[in-house]
Tab-separated table of C-alpha atoms in Angstrom:
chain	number	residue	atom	x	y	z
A	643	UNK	CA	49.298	-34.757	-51.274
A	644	UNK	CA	50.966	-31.280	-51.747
A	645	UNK	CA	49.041	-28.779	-53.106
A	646	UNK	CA	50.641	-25.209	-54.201
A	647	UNK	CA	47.467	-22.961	-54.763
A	648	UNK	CA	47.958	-19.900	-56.651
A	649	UNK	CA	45.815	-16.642	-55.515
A	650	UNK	CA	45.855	-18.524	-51.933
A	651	UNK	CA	43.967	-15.879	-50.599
A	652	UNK	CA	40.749	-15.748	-52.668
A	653	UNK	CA	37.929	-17.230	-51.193
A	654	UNK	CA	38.009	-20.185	-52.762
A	655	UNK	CA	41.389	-20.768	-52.489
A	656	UNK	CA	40.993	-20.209	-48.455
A	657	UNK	CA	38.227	-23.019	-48.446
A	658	UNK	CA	39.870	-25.099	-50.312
A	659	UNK	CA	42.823	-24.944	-48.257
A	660	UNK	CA	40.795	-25.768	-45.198
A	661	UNK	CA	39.785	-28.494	-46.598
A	662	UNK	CA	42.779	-30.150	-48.011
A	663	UNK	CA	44.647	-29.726	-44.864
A	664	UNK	CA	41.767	-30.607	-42.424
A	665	UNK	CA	42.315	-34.248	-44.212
A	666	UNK	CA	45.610	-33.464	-43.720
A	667	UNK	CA	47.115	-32.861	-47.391
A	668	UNK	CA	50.030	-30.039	-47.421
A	669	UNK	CA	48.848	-26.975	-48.745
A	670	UNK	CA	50.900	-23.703	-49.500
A	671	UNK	CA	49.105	-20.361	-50.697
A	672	UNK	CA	51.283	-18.497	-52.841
A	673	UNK	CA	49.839	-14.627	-51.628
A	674	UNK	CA	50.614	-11.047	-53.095
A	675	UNK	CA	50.064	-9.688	-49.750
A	676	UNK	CA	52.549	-10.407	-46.670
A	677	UNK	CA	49.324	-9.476	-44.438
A	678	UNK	CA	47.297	-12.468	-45.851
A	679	UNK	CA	50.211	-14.991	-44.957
A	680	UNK	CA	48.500	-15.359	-41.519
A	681	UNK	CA	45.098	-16.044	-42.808
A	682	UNK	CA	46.444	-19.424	-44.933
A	683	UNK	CA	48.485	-20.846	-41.737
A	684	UNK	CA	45.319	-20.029	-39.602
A	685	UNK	CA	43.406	-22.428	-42.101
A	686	UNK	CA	45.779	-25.170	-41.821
A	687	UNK	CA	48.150	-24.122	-45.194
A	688	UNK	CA	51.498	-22.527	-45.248
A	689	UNK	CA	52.022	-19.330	-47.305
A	690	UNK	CA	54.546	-18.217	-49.523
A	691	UNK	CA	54.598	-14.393	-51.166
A	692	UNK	CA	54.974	-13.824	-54.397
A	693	UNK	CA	53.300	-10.977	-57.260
A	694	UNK	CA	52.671	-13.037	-60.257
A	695	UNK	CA	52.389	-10.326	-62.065
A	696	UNK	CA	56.181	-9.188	-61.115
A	697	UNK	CA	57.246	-12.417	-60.484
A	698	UNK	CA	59.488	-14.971	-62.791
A	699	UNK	CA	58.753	-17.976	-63.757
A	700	UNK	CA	61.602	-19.407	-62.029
A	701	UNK	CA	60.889	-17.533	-58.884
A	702	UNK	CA	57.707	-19.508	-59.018
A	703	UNK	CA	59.027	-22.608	-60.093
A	704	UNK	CA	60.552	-22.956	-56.396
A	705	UNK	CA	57.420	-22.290	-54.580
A	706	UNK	CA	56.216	-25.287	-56.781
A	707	UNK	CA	58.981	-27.375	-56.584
A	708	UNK	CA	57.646	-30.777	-54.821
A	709	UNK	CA	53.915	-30.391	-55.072
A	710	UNK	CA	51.746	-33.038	-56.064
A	711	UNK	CA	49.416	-30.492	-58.262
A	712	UNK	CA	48.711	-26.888	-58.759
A	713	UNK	CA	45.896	-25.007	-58.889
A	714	UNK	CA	44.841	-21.870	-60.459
A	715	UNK	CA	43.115	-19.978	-58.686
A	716	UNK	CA	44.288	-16.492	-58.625
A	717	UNK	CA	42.094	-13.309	-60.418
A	718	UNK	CA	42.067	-9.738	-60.447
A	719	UNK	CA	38.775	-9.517	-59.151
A	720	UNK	CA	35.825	-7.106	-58.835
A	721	UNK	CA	37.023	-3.420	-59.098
A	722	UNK	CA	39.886	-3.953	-61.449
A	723	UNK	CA	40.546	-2.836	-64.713
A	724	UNK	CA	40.922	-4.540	-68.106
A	725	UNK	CA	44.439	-4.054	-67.770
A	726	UNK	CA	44.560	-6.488	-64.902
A	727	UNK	CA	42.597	-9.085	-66.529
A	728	UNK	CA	44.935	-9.759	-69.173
A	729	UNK	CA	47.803	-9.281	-66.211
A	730	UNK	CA	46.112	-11.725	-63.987
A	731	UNK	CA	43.906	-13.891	-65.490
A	732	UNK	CA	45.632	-14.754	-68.484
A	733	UNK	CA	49.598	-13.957	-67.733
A	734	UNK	CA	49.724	-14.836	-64.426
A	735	UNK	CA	48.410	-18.097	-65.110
A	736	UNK	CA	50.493	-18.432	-68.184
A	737	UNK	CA	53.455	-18.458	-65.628
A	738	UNK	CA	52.089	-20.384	-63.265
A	739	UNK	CA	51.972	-23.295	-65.825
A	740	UNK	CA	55.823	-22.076	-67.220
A	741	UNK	CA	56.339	-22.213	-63.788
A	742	UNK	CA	55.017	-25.994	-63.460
A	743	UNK	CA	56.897	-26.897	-66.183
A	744	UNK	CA	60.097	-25.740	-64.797
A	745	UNK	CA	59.319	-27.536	-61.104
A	746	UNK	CA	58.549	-31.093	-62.854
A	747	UNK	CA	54.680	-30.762	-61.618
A	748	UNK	CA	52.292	-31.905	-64.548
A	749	UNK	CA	48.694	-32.032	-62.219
A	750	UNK	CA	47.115	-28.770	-62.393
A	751	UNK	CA	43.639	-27.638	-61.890
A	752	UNK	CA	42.646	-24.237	-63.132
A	753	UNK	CA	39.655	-22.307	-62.200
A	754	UNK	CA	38.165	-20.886	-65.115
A	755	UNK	CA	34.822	-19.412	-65.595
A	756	UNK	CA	31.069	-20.692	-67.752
A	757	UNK	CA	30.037	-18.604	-70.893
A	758	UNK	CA	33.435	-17.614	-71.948
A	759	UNK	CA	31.797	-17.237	-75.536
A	760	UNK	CA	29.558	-14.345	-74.452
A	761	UNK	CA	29.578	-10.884	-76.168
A	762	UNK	CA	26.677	-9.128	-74.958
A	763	UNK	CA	28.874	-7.799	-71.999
A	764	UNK	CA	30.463	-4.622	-71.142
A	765	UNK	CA	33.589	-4.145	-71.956
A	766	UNK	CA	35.513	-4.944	-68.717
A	767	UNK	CA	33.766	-7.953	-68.186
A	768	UNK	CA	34.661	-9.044	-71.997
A	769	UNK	CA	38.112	-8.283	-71.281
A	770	UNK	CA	37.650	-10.675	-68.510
A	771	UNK	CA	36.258	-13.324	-70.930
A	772	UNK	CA	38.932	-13.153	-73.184
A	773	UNK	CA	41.421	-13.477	-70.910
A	774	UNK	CA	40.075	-16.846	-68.834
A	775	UNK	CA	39.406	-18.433	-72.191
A	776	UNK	CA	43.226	-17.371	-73.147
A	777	UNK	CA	44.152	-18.968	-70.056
A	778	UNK	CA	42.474	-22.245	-70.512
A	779	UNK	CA	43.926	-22.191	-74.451
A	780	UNK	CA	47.274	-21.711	-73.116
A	781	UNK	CA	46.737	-24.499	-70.444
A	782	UNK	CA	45.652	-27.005	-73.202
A	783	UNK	CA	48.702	-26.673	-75.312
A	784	UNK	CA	50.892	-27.853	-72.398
A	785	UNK	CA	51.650	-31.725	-71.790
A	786	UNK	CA	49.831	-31.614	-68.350
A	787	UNK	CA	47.436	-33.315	-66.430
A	788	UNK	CA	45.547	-30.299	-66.654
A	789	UNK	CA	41.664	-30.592	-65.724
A	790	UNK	CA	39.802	-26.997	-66.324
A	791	UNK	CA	36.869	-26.406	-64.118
A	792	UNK	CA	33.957	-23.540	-65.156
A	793	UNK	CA	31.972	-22.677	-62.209
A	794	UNK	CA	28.747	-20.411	-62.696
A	795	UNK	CA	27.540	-17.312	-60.913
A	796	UNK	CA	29.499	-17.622	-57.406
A	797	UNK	CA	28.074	-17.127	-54.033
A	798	UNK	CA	28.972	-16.665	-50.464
A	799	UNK	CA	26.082	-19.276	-49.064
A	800	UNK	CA	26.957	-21.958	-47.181
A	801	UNK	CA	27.372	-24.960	-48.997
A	802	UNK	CA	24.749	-27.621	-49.850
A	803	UNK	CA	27.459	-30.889	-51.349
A	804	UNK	CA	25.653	-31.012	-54.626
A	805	UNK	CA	26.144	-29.643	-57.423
A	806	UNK	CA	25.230	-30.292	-61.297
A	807	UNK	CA	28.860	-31.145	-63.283
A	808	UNK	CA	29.541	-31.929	-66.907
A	809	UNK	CA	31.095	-30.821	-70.227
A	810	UNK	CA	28.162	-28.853	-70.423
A	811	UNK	CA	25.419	-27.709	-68.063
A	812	UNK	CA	22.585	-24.933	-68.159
A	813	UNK	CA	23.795	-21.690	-66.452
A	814	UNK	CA	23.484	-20.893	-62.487
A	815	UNK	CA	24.593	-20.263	-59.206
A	816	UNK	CA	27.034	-22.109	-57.083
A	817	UNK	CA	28.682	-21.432	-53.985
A	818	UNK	CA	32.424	-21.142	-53.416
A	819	UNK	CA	32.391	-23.847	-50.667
A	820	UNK	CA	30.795	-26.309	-53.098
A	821	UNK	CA	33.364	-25.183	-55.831
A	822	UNK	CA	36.513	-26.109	-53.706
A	823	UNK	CA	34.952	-29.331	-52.372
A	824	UNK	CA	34.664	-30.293	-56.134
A	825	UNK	CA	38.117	-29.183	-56.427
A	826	UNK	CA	39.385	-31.269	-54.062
A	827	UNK	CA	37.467	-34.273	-55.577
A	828	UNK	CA	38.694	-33.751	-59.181
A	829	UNK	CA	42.459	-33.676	-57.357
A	830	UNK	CA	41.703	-37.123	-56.386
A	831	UNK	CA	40.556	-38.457	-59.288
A	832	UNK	CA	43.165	-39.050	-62.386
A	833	UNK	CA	40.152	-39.523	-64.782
A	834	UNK	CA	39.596	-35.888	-65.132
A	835	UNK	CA	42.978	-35.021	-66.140
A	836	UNK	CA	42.484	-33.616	-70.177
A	837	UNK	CA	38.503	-32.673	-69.160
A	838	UNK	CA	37.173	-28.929	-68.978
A	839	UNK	CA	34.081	-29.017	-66.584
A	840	UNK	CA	30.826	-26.701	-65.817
A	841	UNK	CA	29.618	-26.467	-62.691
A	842	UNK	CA	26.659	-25.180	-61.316
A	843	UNK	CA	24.493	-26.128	-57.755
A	844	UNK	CA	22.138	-28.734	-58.307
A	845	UNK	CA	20.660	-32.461	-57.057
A	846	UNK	CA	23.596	-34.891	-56.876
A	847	UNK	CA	25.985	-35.368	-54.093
A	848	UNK	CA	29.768	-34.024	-55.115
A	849	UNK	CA	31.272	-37.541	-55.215
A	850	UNK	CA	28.598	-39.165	-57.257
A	851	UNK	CA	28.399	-35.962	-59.849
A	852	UNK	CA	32.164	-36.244	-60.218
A	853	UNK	CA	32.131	-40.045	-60.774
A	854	UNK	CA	29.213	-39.198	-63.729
A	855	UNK	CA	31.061	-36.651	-65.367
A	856	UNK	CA	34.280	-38.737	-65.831
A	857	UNK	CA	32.223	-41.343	-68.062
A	858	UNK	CA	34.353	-42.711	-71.119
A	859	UNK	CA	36.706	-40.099	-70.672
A	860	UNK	CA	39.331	-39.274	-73.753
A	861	UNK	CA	42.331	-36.786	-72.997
A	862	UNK	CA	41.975	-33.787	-75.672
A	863	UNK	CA	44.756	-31.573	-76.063
């Protein structure tokens, strides 16, 4: 498989791309940052740079062009501004998908985030809200194989290979190993395409908890 991940240098993105390749998928990072070019290839991935928040959609569109899938997995991250969320985390994705659309490539995985409904949140971190469940509106509008994943509080801990997934799950923590292992297992399986996910840590082994979650799955768009 080739996967194009966008924000190829957030964590992540990084494990996920060591994972993918180490079972020897083709992976390319699309990176704002020529410095972080090296960090994908040492992983296994190939790197290609690009500001999606300068970039065009067509200039994106042929970074894309013969992948298997895409995934979303770029953000402004800590520090930033609300200006950046809406730049990042809602219009940057935006033109990933335009971008999708214009290289032919209808899997796409997008990394979203749990409690988008929340107001009791400062105002940054509501801008933040907004713009993820922007994102995933925009995403569902589009005639994709989209699959939308919410993970919960993220940590840096090493990963334990289970995890709690569904439509719907109680809040909590999960690490960002376990997050791209579940990444890579929804890329395998065509039953989640049309599904948005939580995910949190919990009891049952990644394979198994994705198998459970697909169920009697209908496509909503």
């Amino acid at each position: 498989m080739r996967i194009a991940i966008a924000g190829g240098h957030g964590k992540i993105a990084l494990l996920l791309t060591a994972l993918a390749a180490g079972r020897g998928d083709d992976v390319v990072g699309i990176v704002r940052n020529p410095d972080h070019v090296a960090d994908v290839r040492d992983l296994g991935g190939d790197a290609v740079v690009a500001d999606l928040e300068q970039a065009t959609a067509e200039q994106v569109a042929a970074v894309l062009a013969g992948a298997d899938a895409v995934v979303f997995a770029a953000g402004a991250g800590p520090g930033s501004g609300a200006a950046r969320k809406e730049t990042v985390d809602r219009d940057a994705a935006v033109l990933v998908a335009d971008a999708a659309r214009i290289a032919g490539v209808v899997r796409f995985l997008q990394i979203s985030a749990m409690g988008l409904d929340r107001t009791d949140v400062e105002p940054v971190f509501g801008a933040y809200l907004r713009a993820k469940a922007a994102a995933e509106d925009d995403l569902r509008s589009r005639d994709f194989d989209w699959t939308i994943l919410r993970p919960g509080r993220l940590t840096d801990e090493a990963p334990s290979g289970r995890v709690t997934l569904g439509e719907s799950v109680p809040p909590g923590d999960v690490t960002r190993a376990d997050v791209a292992a579940v990444l890579l297992a929804l890329l395998d399986e065509p039953a989640s395409a049309g599904m948005t996910l939580e995910l949190v840590g919990g009891p049952t082994p990644i394979a198994e908890a994705v198998q459970s979650a697909m169920g009697p799955n209908t496509r909503s768009v």
